[in-house]
Structures are given as C-alpha cells and as structure tokens.
C-alpha cells in the first residue's frame, strides 16, 4: 500500500500569526474499525444530509435561521483545529514542509511544535464532548431538535481528529524544504 505523503506550506502572516496550507499526496485515510466509530460515521453522514437539506430552506423560515446558526457555530472552529483535524484522518507517512527560504529551519520546527503542543487540550475537549454525547443521545428519539446532539458529536469528532492530527504531526518524519519561489511570491505581495 502507498504511504501517506503530506505537503504542508507554512507562511508567516503577521507577527506571531502563521498560515498552514495542506496538500495530501496519495493519502490513505484511516479505516473505521470500532463499533462507536461506525455509529459515529453513520450519524455524521445523516447529519450532513440534514445540513444539506437546510441549505434549500426558504429565507425567513425556521430552517433558514437554523442553518445560519449552524454556519455561525462552524465558523467558531479555529484554523489550527481544522488543520490538525485533516491530519488526524491519515495513516502514518512522511510530511514535506515547504516554507519561504528567508525563515530559519529552527523557527519553522518551533512553529510546528507550537501547533502540536495543543494535543492535550484537544484530548481533554474530546473527552468532555464524548461524555456529553451519550447524555444527550435520547434527544434523537424526542420531538425536539437534534441540534444539541449533532453539535456535541461534531465537537467530539473535531477535537478527536485534531488530537490524532497533533500525534501524527509529532511522530511523522519531517522533510523541511526552504523555497525561493515562496520568498519571491511573498516579496511581490508586499
């Protein structure tokens, strides 16, 4: 089987803010094996279908406002969690890191370590959302909205994959490559 190959492009944006772009090359996603993972995958697909149906809601309807509310909640997820969440769906492999050549390799490695260090935070939040999910599970069978259970499962899934992404990035062999082209591109935008 092919190994996962991931390319990460790192760019400094402003002061201590950095942008991470991710490109998956011949990536292999993890396969669900546990019963809870299969239930979560089924529920996730069902939730996605419900969300897609909300997109067709008439403006001013309750379903329209529910979709806007869901969009607002989704926008609150930070870019770091999304980045790590994508990595968390991968099997082991190599990571190629591309960065502007004016940055030192030491600085780039430190920036990656700062992203990885939040793994315990994602683990704690995944645990808490995981505890909340079964408590709200009876709402699926009630006439009330499924929004609370969907939200708790979504946050559990988000923090869980971010936690696995941090582990993946911490354990994967890194190939760091300074890029003169990135430096020239950044220089032309200033």
Short mmCIF file of N, CA and C in Angstrom, two decimals:
data_model
loop_
_atom_site.label_atom_id
_atom_site.label_comp_id
_atom_site.label_asym_id
_atom_site.label_seq_id
_atom_site.Cartn_x
_atom_site.Cartn_y
_atom_site.Cartn_z
N UNK A 1 0.84 -1.19 0.00
CA UNK A 1 0.00 0.00 0.00
C UNK A 1 0.87 1.24 0.00
N UNK A 2 0.35 2.30 -0.58
CA UNK A 2 1.11 3.55 -0.67
C UNK A 2 1.14 4.24 0.68
N UNK A 3 2.26 4.86 0.97
CA UNK A 3 2.37 5.63 2.22
C UNK A 3 1.75 6.99 2.02
N UNK A 4 1.27 7.54 3.13
CA UNK A 4 0.72 8.88 3.09
C UNK A 4 1.84 9.87 2.83
N UNK A 5 1.61 10.76 1.92
CA UNK A 5 2.55 11.85 1.69
C UNK A 5 1.76 13.15 1.84
N UNK A 6 2.22 13.98 2.73
CA UNK A 6 1.54 15.23 3.03
C UNK A 6 2.51 16.36 2.78
N UNK A 7 2.03 17.40 2.13
CA UNK A 7 2.85 18.60 1.94
C UNK A 7 2.19 19.73 2.70
N UNK A 8 2.96 20.35 3.56
CA UNK A 8 2.48 21.49 4.34
C UNK A 8 3.28 22.71 3.89
N UNK A 9 2.56 23.77 3.53
CA UNK A 9 3.21 25.03 3.19
C UNK A 9 2.97 25.98 4.36
N UNK A 10 4.05 26.52 4.89
CA UNK A 10 3.98 27.41 6.04
C UNK A 10 4.37 28.81 5.60
N UNK A 11 3.52 29.77 5.95
CA UNK A 11 3.80 31.18 5.62
C UNK A 11 3.58 32.05 6.84
N UNK A 12 4.51 32.93 7.15
CA UNK A 12 4.24 33.90 8.21
C UNK A 12 3.26 34.95 7.68
N UNK A 13 2.26 35.27 8.48
CA UNK A 13 1.24 36.22 8.03
C UNK A 13 1.49 37.59 8.65
N UNK A 14 1.48 37.64 9.97
CA UNK A 14 1.69 38.91 10.66
C UNK A 14 2.09 38.61 12.09
N UNK A 15 3.19 39.15 12.52
CA UNK A 15 3.74 38.92 13.85
C UNK A 15 3.80 37.43 14.17
N UNK A 16 3.00 36.96 15.15
CA UNK A 16 3.05 35.55 15.53
C UNK A 16 1.97 34.72 14.86
N UNK A 17 1.33 35.25 13.85
CA UNK A 17 0.28 34.52 13.14
C UNK A 17 0.86 33.91 11.86
N UNK A 18 0.62 32.63 11.71
CA UNK A 18 1.15 31.89 10.58
C UNK A 18 0.02 31.18 9.86
N UNK A 19 0.18 30.97 8.57
CA UNK A 19 -0.80 30.22 7.78
C UNK A 19 -0.21 28.87 7.43
N UNK A 20 -1.04 27.83 7.54
CA UNK A 20 -0.65 26.48 7.19
C UNK A 20 -1.58 25.99 6.09
N UNK A 21 -1.01 25.66 4.95
CA UNK A 21 -1.79 25.08 3.86
C UNK A 21 -1.39 23.62 3.73
N UNK A 22 -2.36 22.78 3.48
CA UNK A 22 -2.12 21.35 3.48
C UNK A 22 -2.53 20.74 2.15
N UNK A 23 -1.66 19.91 1.61
CA UNK A 23 -1.98 19.19 0.38
C UNK A 23 -1.66 17.72 0.60
N UNK A 24 -2.65 16.87 0.33
CA UNK A 24 -2.47 15.44 0.51
C UNK A 24 -2.07 14.82 -0.81
N UNK A 25 -0.97 14.10 -0.79
CA UNK A 25 -0.49 13.39 -1.97
C UNK A 25 -0.64 11.90 -1.70
N UNK A 26 -1.28 11.19 -2.56
CA UNK A 26 -1.56 9.75 -2.42
C UNK A 26 -1.86 9.36 -0.97
N UNK A 27 -2.76 10.13 -0.33
CA UNK A 27 -3.07 9.92 1.08
C UNK A 27 -4.01 8.74 1.28
N UNK A 28 -3.79 8.06 2.38
CA UNK A 28 -4.61 6.92 2.77
C UNK A 28 -5.32 7.29 4.06
N UNK A 29 -6.66 7.34 4.04
CA UNK A 29 -7.39 7.67 5.26
C UNK A 29 -7.48 6.44 6.15
N UNK A 30 -7.64 6.70 7.45
CA UNK A 30 -7.80 5.60 8.38
C UNK A 30 -9.15 4.94 8.15
N UNK A 31 -9.20 3.66 8.38
CA UNK A 31 -10.46 2.95 8.24
C UNK A 31 -11.10 2.80 9.61
N UNK A 32 -12.44 2.96 9.66
CA UNK A 32 -13.16 2.80 10.92
C UNK A 32 -13.25 1.32 11.26
N UNK A 33 -12.90 0.98 12.47
CA UNK A 33 -12.94 -0.42 12.86
C UNK A 33 -13.84 -0.65 14.06
N UNK A 34 -13.95 0.31 14.96
CA UNK A 34 -14.73 0.12 16.17
C UNK A 34 -16.21 0.36 15.95
N UNK A 35 -17.01 -0.21 16.83
CA UNK A 35 -18.46 -0.05 16.77
C UNK A 35 -18.83 1.42 16.94
N UNK A 36 -18.21 2.09 17.90
CA UNK A 36 -18.51 3.51 18.13
C UNK A 36 -18.13 4.36 16.92
N UNK A 37 -17.03 4.00 16.26
CA UNK A 37 -16.63 4.75 15.07
C UNK A 37 -17.63 4.55 13.95
N UNK A 38 -18.16 3.32 13.80
CA UNK A 38 -19.16 3.06 12.76
C UNK A 38 -20.45 3.81 13.05
N UNK A 39 -20.88 3.83 14.32
CA UNK A 39 -22.08 4.57 14.70
C UNK A 39 -21.85 6.06 14.45
N UNK A 40 -20.68 6.55 14.83
CA UNK A 40 -20.36 7.96 14.59
C UNK A 40 -20.36 8.31 13.12
N UNK A 41 -19.80 7.43 12.28
CA UNK A 41 -19.78 7.67 10.83
C UNK A 41 -21.20 7.69 10.27
N UNK A 42 -22.05 6.76 10.72
CA UNK A 42 -23.45 6.74 10.26
C UNK A 42 -24.16 8.03 10.66
N UNK A 43 -23.96 8.41 11.93
CA UNK A 43 -24.62 9.62 12.42
C UNK A 43 -24.09 10.86 11.69
N UNK A 44 -22.78 10.86 11.41
CA UNK A 44 -22.17 12.00 10.72
C UNK A 44 -22.75 12.16 9.32
N UNK A 45 -22.91 11.04 8.59
CA UNK A 45 -23.49 11.10 7.24
C UNK A 45 -24.94 11.58 7.30
N UNK A 46 -25.66 11.09 8.28
CA UNK A 46 -27.06 11.52 8.45
C UNK A 46 -27.13 13.03 8.73
N UNK A 47 -26.25 13.50 9.58
CA UNK A 47 -26.22 14.93 9.91
C UNK A 47 -25.86 15.78 8.69
N UNK A 48 -24.91 15.29 7.88
CA UNK A 48 -24.54 16.02 6.67
C UNK A 48 -25.72 16.14 5.71
N UNK A 49 -26.49 15.05 5.57
CA UNK A 49 -27.69 15.10 4.72
C UNK A 49 -28.69 16.11 5.24
N UNK A 50 -28.88 16.14 6.57
CA UNK A 50 -29.82 17.10 7.16
C UNK A 50 -29.33 18.53 6.94
N UNK A 51 -28.03 18.74 7.09
CA UNK A 51 -27.48 20.08 6.87
C UNK A 51 -27.66 20.50 5.42
N UNK A 52 -27.40 19.59 4.49
CA UNK A 52 -27.58 19.90 3.07
C UNK A 52 -29.03 20.27 2.78
N UNK A 53 -29.97 19.60 3.44
CA UNK A 53 -31.38 19.93 3.22
C UNK A 53 -31.72 21.31 3.79
N UNK A 54 -31.00 21.73 4.82
CA UNK A 54 -31.23 23.07 5.39
C UNK A 54 -30.81 24.18 4.43
N UNK A 55 -29.88 23.86 3.53
CA UNK A 55 -29.40 24.88 2.58
C UNK A 55 -30.50 25.30 1.60
N UNK A 56 -31.51 24.47 1.44
CA UNK A 56 -32.59 24.79 0.50
C UNK A 56 -33.76 25.47 1.19
N UNK A 57 -33.62 25.80 2.47
CA UNK A 57 -34.72 26.42 3.22
C UNK A 57 -35.03 27.81 2.69
N UNK A 58 -36.31 28.15 2.75
CA UNK A 58 -36.75 29.47 2.30
C UNK A 58 -36.28 30.54 3.28
N UNK A 59 -35.83 31.69 2.77
CA UNK A 59 -35.40 32.78 3.66
C UNK A 59 -36.54 33.19 4.60
N UNK A 60 -36.18 33.37 5.87
CA UNK A 60 -37.15 33.76 6.87
C UNK A 60 -37.78 32.59 7.60
N UNK A 61 -37.58 31.38 7.12
CA UNK A 61 -38.16 30.21 7.79
C UNK A 61 -37.29 29.78 8.97
N UNK A 62 -37.86 28.95 9.81
CA UNK A 62 -37.11 28.45 10.97
C UNK A 62 -35.90 27.65 10.50
N UNK A 63 -36.09 26.85 9.45
CA UNK A 63 -34.98 26.05 8.93
C UNK A 63 -33.86 26.94 8.39
N UNK A 64 -34.22 28.10 7.82
CA UNK A 64 -33.22 29.05 7.32
C UNK A 64 -32.39 29.59 8.49
N UNK A 65 -33.08 29.98 9.58
CA UNK A 65 -32.36 30.50 10.74
C UNK A 65 -31.53 29.42 11.43
N UNK A 66 -32.02 28.18 11.39
CA UNK A 66 -31.27 27.07 11.95
C UNK A 66 -29.97 26.86 11.17
N UNK A 67 -30.03 26.97 9.85
CA UNK A 67 -28.83 26.84 9.02
C UNK A 67 -27.85 27.97 9.31
N UNK A 68 -28.36 29.20 9.43
CA UNK A 68 -27.47 30.33 9.74
C UNK A 68 -26.79 30.14 11.09
N UNK A 69 -27.54 29.62 12.06
CA UNK A 69 -26.99 29.35 13.37
C UNK A 69 -25.90 28.28 13.28
N UNK A 70 -26.15 27.22 12.51
CA UNK A 70 -25.16 26.15 12.33
C UNK A 70 -23.90 26.69 11.65
N UNK A 71 -24.08 27.58 10.67
CA UNK A 71 -22.92 28.18 10.00
C UNK A 71 -22.09 29.01 10.97
N UNK A 72 -22.78 29.74 11.85
CA UNK A 72 -22.08 30.57 12.83
C UNK A 72 -21.28 29.69 13.80
N UNK A 73 -21.86 28.58 14.22
CA UNK A 73 -21.13 27.65 15.10
C UNK A 73 -19.91 27.07 14.38
N UNK A 74 -20.08 26.71 13.12
CA UNK A 74 -18.96 26.13 12.35
C UNK A 74 -17.83 27.13 12.16
N UNK A 75 -18.17 28.42 12.04
CA UNK A 75 -17.15 29.44 11.86
C UNK A 75 -16.31 29.66 13.12
N UNK A 76 -16.79 29.19 14.26
CA UNK A 76 -16.05 29.38 15.51
C UNK A 76 -14.90 28.39 15.67
N UNK A 77 -14.85 27.38 14.82
CA UNK A 77 -13.74 26.41 14.89
C UNK A 77 -12.50 27.08 14.31
N UNK A 78 -11.43 27.04 15.07
CA UNK A 78 -10.21 27.71 14.66
C UNK A 78 -9.50 27.01 13.51
N UNK A 79 -8.69 27.75 12.76
CA UNK A 79 -7.97 27.15 11.63
C UNK A 79 -6.99 26.06 12.06
N UNK A 80 -6.42 26.20 13.25
CA UNK A 80 -5.48 25.18 13.73
C UNK A 80 -6.20 23.85 13.93
N UNK A 81 -7.41 23.90 14.50
CA UNK A 81 -8.16 22.66 14.71
C UNK A 81 -8.55 22.01 13.38
N UNK A 82 -8.92 22.83 12.41
CA UNK A 82 -9.25 22.29 11.08
C UNK A 82 -8.02 21.65 10.44
N UNK A 83 -6.89 22.33 10.56
CA UNK A 83 -5.64 21.83 10.01
C UNK A 83 -5.27 20.49 10.63
N UNK A 84 -5.27 20.43 11.97
CA UNK A 84 -4.92 19.19 12.66
C UNK A 84 -5.97 18.11 12.40
N UNK A 85 -7.23 18.51 12.26
CA UNK A 85 -8.30 17.55 12.00
C UNK A 85 -8.10 16.83 10.68
N UNK A 86 -7.62 17.55 9.67
CA UNK A 86 -7.34 16.91 8.38
C UNK A 86 -6.20 15.91 8.53
N UNK A 87 -5.17 16.29 9.27
CA UNK A 87 -4.05 15.37 9.51
C UNK A 87 -4.48 14.17 10.33
N UNK A 88 -5.47 14.36 11.21
CA UNK A 88 -5.92 13.29 12.09
C UNK A 88 -6.63 12.17 11.38
N UNK A 89 -6.98 12.35 10.13
CA UNK A 89 -7.67 11.31 9.37
C UNK A 89 -6.71 10.46 8.56
N UNK A 90 -5.41 10.66 8.75
CA UNK A 90 -4.41 9.98 7.92
C UNK A 90 -3.69 8.88 8.67
N UNK A 91 -3.17 7.95 7.91
CA UNK A 91 -2.28 6.93 8.47
C UNK A 91 -0.86 7.48 8.45
N UNK A 92 0.06 6.78 9.07
CA UNK A 92 1.45 7.23 9.14
C UNK A 92 2.08 7.42 7.77
N UNK A 93 3.06 8.26 7.71
CA UNK A 93 3.77 8.53 6.46
C UNK A 93 4.74 9.67 6.65
N UNK A 94 5.13 10.25 5.55
CA UNK A 94 6.10 11.35 5.62
C UNK A 94 5.40 12.68 5.42
N UNK A 95 6.00 13.72 5.94
CA UNK A 95 5.47 15.07 5.82
C UNK A 95 6.55 15.96 5.21
N UNK A 96 6.22 16.58 4.10
CA UNK A 96 7.12 17.54 3.48
C UNK A 96 6.65 18.93 3.87
N UNK A 97 7.55 19.71 4.44
CA UNK A 97 7.23 21.07 4.89
C UNK A 97 7.96 22.05 3.99
N UNK A 98 7.19 22.91 3.33
CA UNK A 98 7.75 23.92 2.43
C UNK A 98 7.52 25.29 3.07
N UNK A 99 8.57 26.11 3.08
CA UNK A 99 8.49 27.42 3.73
C UNK A 99 9.39 28.40 2.97
N UNK A 100 9.12 29.70 3.11
CA UNK A 100 9.98 30.69 2.44
C UNK A 100 11.42 30.57 2.92
N UNK A 101 12.35 30.73 2.02
CA UNK A 101 13.76 30.50 2.36
C UNK A 101 14.34 31.53 3.32
N UNK A 102 13.66 32.66 3.53
CA UNK A 102 14.20 33.63 4.49
C UNK A 102 13.93 33.20 5.93
N UNK A 103 13.11 32.17 6.16
CA UNK A 103 12.87 31.66 7.50
C UNK A 103 13.91 30.60 7.83
N UNK A 104 14.29 30.55 9.10
CA UNK A 104 15.25 29.51 9.51
C UNK A 104 14.51 28.21 9.77
N UNK A 105 15.21 27.11 9.56
CA UNK A 105 14.63 25.79 9.79
C UNK A 105 14.24 25.64 11.26
N UNK A 106 15.03 26.20 12.15
CA UNK A 106 14.76 26.13 13.58
C UNK A 106 13.43 26.82 13.91
N UNK A 107 13.18 27.98 13.31
CA UNK A 107 11.94 28.71 13.54
C UNK A 107 10.73 27.92 13.02
N UNK A 108 10.86 27.30 11.87
CA UNK A 108 9.76 26.52 11.29
C UNK A 108 9.46 25.31 12.18
N UNK A 109 10.49 24.63 12.65
CA UNK A 109 10.28 23.49 13.54
C UNK A 109 9.60 23.94 14.85
N UNK A 110 10.01 25.08 15.36
CA UNK A 110 9.40 25.60 16.60
C UNK A 110 7.93 25.91 16.38
N UNK A 111 7.60 26.49 15.23
CA UNK A 111 6.20 26.82 14.92
C UNK A 111 5.35 25.54 14.84
N UNK A 112 5.90 24.50 14.25
CA UNK A 112 5.18 23.22 14.18
C UNK A 112 5.01 22.61 15.57
N UNK A 113 6.02 22.74 16.42
CA UNK A 113 5.90 22.24 17.80
C UNK A 113 4.82 23.00 18.56
N UNK A 114 4.67 24.30 18.30
CA UNK A 114 3.62 25.07 18.96
C UNK A 114 2.23 24.58 18.57
N UNK A 115 2.08 24.16 17.34
CA UNK A 115 0.79 23.63 16.89
C UNK A 115 0.53 22.27 17.55
N UNK A 116 1.55 21.45 17.64
CA UNK A 116 1.42 20.10 18.19
C UNK A 116 1.19 20.13 19.70
N UNK A 117 1.68 21.14 20.38
CA UNK A 117 1.59 21.15 21.85
C UNK A 117 0.16 21.22 22.36
N UNK A 118 -0.81 21.56 21.51
CA UNK A 118 -2.21 21.63 21.94
C UNK A 118 -2.91 20.27 21.92
N UNK A 119 -2.18 19.21 21.68
CA UNK A 119 -2.77 17.88 21.67
C UNK A 119 -3.47 17.54 22.98
N UNK A 120 -2.90 17.83 24.17
CA UNK A 120 -3.62 17.53 25.42
C UNK A 120 -4.93 18.33 25.56
N UNK A 121 -4.95 19.54 25.03
CA UNK A 121 -6.17 20.35 25.08
C UNK A 121 -7.25 19.70 24.23
N UNK A 122 -6.90 19.26 23.03
CA UNK A 122 -7.88 18.59 22.17
C UNK A 122 -8.33 17.26 22.79
N UNK A 123 -7.41 16.57 23.46
CA UNK A 123 -7.77 15.31 24.12
C UNK A 123 -8.80 15.58 25.23
N UNK A 124 -8.56 16.62 26.03
CA UNK A 124 -9.49 16.94 27.13
C UNK A 124 -10.87 17.32 26.60
N UNK A 125 -10.88 18.16 25.55
CA UNK A 125 -12.17 18.56 24.98
C UNK A 125 -12.88 17.39 24.32
N UNK A 126 -12.15 16.51 23.65
CA UNK A 126 -12.77 15.32 23.05
C UNK A 126 -13.39 14.46 24.14
N UNK A 127 -12.70 14.32 25.26
CA UNK A 127 -13.23 13.54 26.38
C UNK A 127 -14.51 14.16 26.92
N UNK A 128 -14.49 15.48 27.13
CA UNK A 128 -15.68 16.16 27.67
C UNK A 128 -16.87 16.09 26.71
N UNK A 129 -16.62 16.35 25.42
CA UNK A 129 -17.71 16.25 24.44
C UNK A 129 -18.17 14.81 24.31
N UNK A 130 -17.24 13.87 24.44
CA UNK A 130 -17.62 12.45 24.41
C UNK A 130 -18.50 12.06 25.58
N UNK A 131 -18.26 12.66 26.75
CA UNK A 131 -19.13 12.41 27.91
C UNK A 131 -20.51 13.04 27.72
N UNK A 132 -20.55 14.21 27.11
CA UNK A 132 -21.83 14.91 26.92
C UNK A 132 -22.72 14.23 25.88
N UNK A 133 -22.11 13.59 24.90
CA UNK A 133 -22.87 13.00 23.80
C UNK A 133 -23.87 11.94 24.26
N UNK A 134 -23.48 10.94 25.07
CA UNK A 134 -24.48 9.94 25.49
C UNK A 134 -25.59 10.54 26.35
N UNK A 135 -25.26 11.60 27.09
CA UNK A 135 -26.30 12.23 27.92
C UNK A 135 -27.39 12.87 27.06
N UNK A 136 -27.01 13.36 25.89
CA UNK A 136 -27.99 14.00 25.00
C UNK A 136 -28.56 13.04 23.96
N UNK A 137 -28.04 11.83 23.91
CA UNK A 137 -28.47 10.87 22.88
C UNK A 137 -29.98 10.62 22.87
N UNK A 138 -30.69 10.59 24.02
CA UNK A 138 -32.14 10.38 23.98
C UNK A 138 -32.91 11.45 23.19
N UNK A 139 -32.28 12.61 22.95
CA UNK A 139 -32.96 13.65 22.18
C UNK A 139 -33.23 13.22 20.73
N UNK A 140 -32.49 12.23 20.24
CA UNK A 140 -32.71 11.74 18.87
C UNK A 140 -34.12 11.21 18.72
N UNK A 141 -34.64 10.58 19.78
CA UNK A 141 -35.95 9.95 19.72
C UNK A 141 -37.07 10.87 20.20
N UNK A 142 -36.73 12.09 20.54
CA UNK A 142 -37.74 13.04 21.01
C UNK A 142 -38.20 13.93 19.87
N UNK A 143 -39.34 14.61 20.06
CA UNK A 143 -39.80 15.53 19.01
C UNK A 143 -38.99 16.82 18.95
N UNK A 144 -38.05 16.99 19.88
CA UNK A 144 -37.24 18.20 19.90
C UNK A 144 -36.16 18.12 18.83
N UNK A 145 -35.51 19.22 18.64
CA UNK A 145 -34.47 19.30 17.61
C UNK A 145 -33.29 18.39 17.94
N UNK A 146 -32.65 17.90 16.90
CA UNK A 146 -31.44 17.09 17.05
C UNK A 146 -30.18 17.95 17.13
N UNK A 147 -30.33 19.26 17.11
CA UNK A 147 -29.17 20.16 17.06
C UNK A 147 -28.21 19.94 18.22
N UNK A 148 -28.67 19.82 19.48
CA UNK A 148 -27.68 19.63 20.56
C UNK A 148 -26.85 18.36 20.41
N UNK A 149 -27.48 17.25 20.04
CA UNK A 149 -26.71 16.00 19.91
C UNK A 149 -25.77 16.07 18.70
N UNK A 150 -26.23 16.67 17.63
CA UNK A 150 -25.37 16.82 16.46
C UNK A 150 -24.17 17.69 16.80
N UNK A 151 -24.41 18.78 17.53
CA UNK A 151 -23.32 19.67 17.89
C UNK A 151 -22.30 18.97 18.79
N UNK A 152 -22.79 18.24 19.81
CA UNK A 152 -21.84 17.58 20.71
C UNK A 152 -21.03 16.51 19.97
N UNK A 153 -21.67 15.76 19.08
CA UNK A 153 -20.92 14.75 18.32
C UNK A 153 -19.93 15.41 17.36
N UNK A 154 -20.33 16.52 16.78
CA UNK A 154 -19.44 17.24 15.86
C UNK A 154 -18.21 17.76 16.60
N UNK A 155 -18.42 18.33 17.81
CA UNK A 155 -17.29 18.84 18.58
C UNK A 155 -16.40 17.69 19.07
N UNK A 156 -17.01 16.57 19.45
CA UNK A 156 -16.24 15.40 19.84
C UNK A 156 -15.37 14.93 18.67
N UNK A 157 -15.97 14.84 17.50
CA UNK A 157 -15.25 14.40 16.30
C UNK A 157 -14.14 15.40 15.95
N UNK A 158 -14.44 16.70 16.01
CA UNK A 158 -13.45 17.74 15.67
C UNK A 158 -12.24 17.71 16.58
N UNK A 159 -12.47 17.65 17.88
CA UNK A 159 -11.34 17.62 18.82
C UNK A 159 -10.61 16.28 18.76
N UNK A 160 -11.36 15.20 18.53
CA UNK A 160 -10.72 13.89 18.43
C UNK A 160 -9.78 13.80 17.23
N UNK A 161 -10.24 14.29 16.07
CA UNK A 161 -9.36 14.24 14.90
C UNK A 161 -8.20 15.23 15.04
N UNK A 162 -8.42 16.37 15.70
CA UNK A 162 -7.32 17.31 15.94
C UNK A 162 -6.27 16.69 16.85
N UNK A 163 -6.73 15.95 17.85
CA UNK A 163 -5.80 15.26 18.75
C UNK A 163 -4.96 14.25 17.96
N UNK A 164 -5.61 13.46 17.10
CA UNK A 164 -4.87 12.49 16.29
C UNK A 164 -3.95 13.19 15.29
N UNK A 165 -4.39 14.34 14.77
CA UNK A 165 -3.55 15.10 13.86
C UNK A 165 -2.29 15.61 14.52
N UNK A 166 -2.43 16.06 15.78
CA UNK A 166 -1.25 16.52 16.52
C UNK A 166 -0.28 15.37 16.76
N UNK A 167 -0.83 14.18 17.07
CA UNK A 167 0.03 13.00 17.25
C UNK A 167 0.74 12.64 15.94
N UNK A 168 -0.03 12.69 14.84
CA UNK A 168 0.54 12.37 13.53
C UNK A 168 1.69 13.31 13.20
N UNK A 169 1.48 14.62 13.40
CA UNK A 169 2.50 15.61 13.07
C UNK A 169 3.71 15.47 13.99
N UNK A 170 3.48 15.09 15.23
CA UNK A 170 4.56 14.93 16.18
C UNK A 170 5.43 13.71 15.86
N UNK A 171 4.80 12.65 15.35
CA UNK A 171 5.53 11.39 15.12
C UNK A 171 6.05 11.23 13.69
N UNK A 172 5.48 11.96 12.74
CA UNK A 172 5.85 11.78 11.34
C UNK A 172 7.23 12.36 11.07
N UNK A 173 8.00 11.70 10.20
CA UNK A 173 9.29 12.28 9.80
C UNK A 173 9.05 13.51 8.92
N UNK A 174 9.76 14.58 9.26
CA UNK A 174 9.58 15.84 8.54
C UNK A 174 10.72 16.06 7.55
N UNK A 175 10.36 16.41 6.32
CA UNK A 175 11.34 16.83 5.31
C UNK A 175 11.14 18.32 5.11
N UNK A 176 12.04 19.14 5.64
CA UNK A 176 11.91 20.58 5.52
C UNK A 176 12.62 21.08 4.28
N UNK A 177 11.89 21.89 3.48
CA UNK A 177 12.43 22.40 2.23
C UNK A 177 12.19 23.91 2.12
N UNK A 178 13.26 24.71 2.23
CA UNK A 178 13.09 26.15 2.00
C UNK A 178 12.80 26.39 0.52
N UNK A 179 11.95 27.37 0.25
CA UNK A 179 11.55 27.64 -1.14
C UNK A 179 11.85 29.09 -1.50
N UNK A 180 12.69 29.27 -2.49
CA UNK A 180 13.00 30.61 -3.02
C UNK A 180 11.76 31.19 -3.72
N UNK A 181 10.96 30.32 -4.37
CA UNK A 181 9.75 30.78 -5.05
C UNK A 181 8.75 31.39 -4.07
N UNK A 182 8.58 30.76 -2.90
CA UNK A 182 7.67 31.32 -1.89
C UNK A 182 8.18 32.68 -1.41
N UNK A 183 9.49 32.78 -1.23
CA UNK A 183 10.07 34.05 -0.79
C UNK A 183 9.81 35.14 -1.82
N UNK A 184 9.99 34.81 -3.10
CA UNK A 184 9.76 35.79 -4.16
C UNK A 184 8.28 36.15 -4.26
N UNK A 185 7.39 35.17 -4.08
CA UNK A 185 5.95 35.44 -4.11
C UNK A 185 5.56 36.36 -2.98
N UNK A 186 6.07 36.09 -1.78
CA UNK A 186 5.77 36.97 -0.64
C UNK A 186 6.35 38.37 -0.86
N UNK A 187 7.53 38.44 -1.45
CA UNK A 187 8.15 39.74 -1.71
C UNK A 187 7.35 40.55 -2.71
N UNK A 188 6.71 39.88 -3.69
CA UNK A 188 5.94 40.61 -4.71
C UNK A 188 4.60 41.06 -4.18
N UNK A 189 4.11 40.50 -3.04
CA UNK A 189 2.81 40.92 -2.50
C UNK A 189 2.96 42.06 -1.52
N UNK A 190 4.18 42.37 -1.13
CA UNK A 190 4.38 43.44 -0.13
C UNK A 190 4.35 44.80 -0.79
#
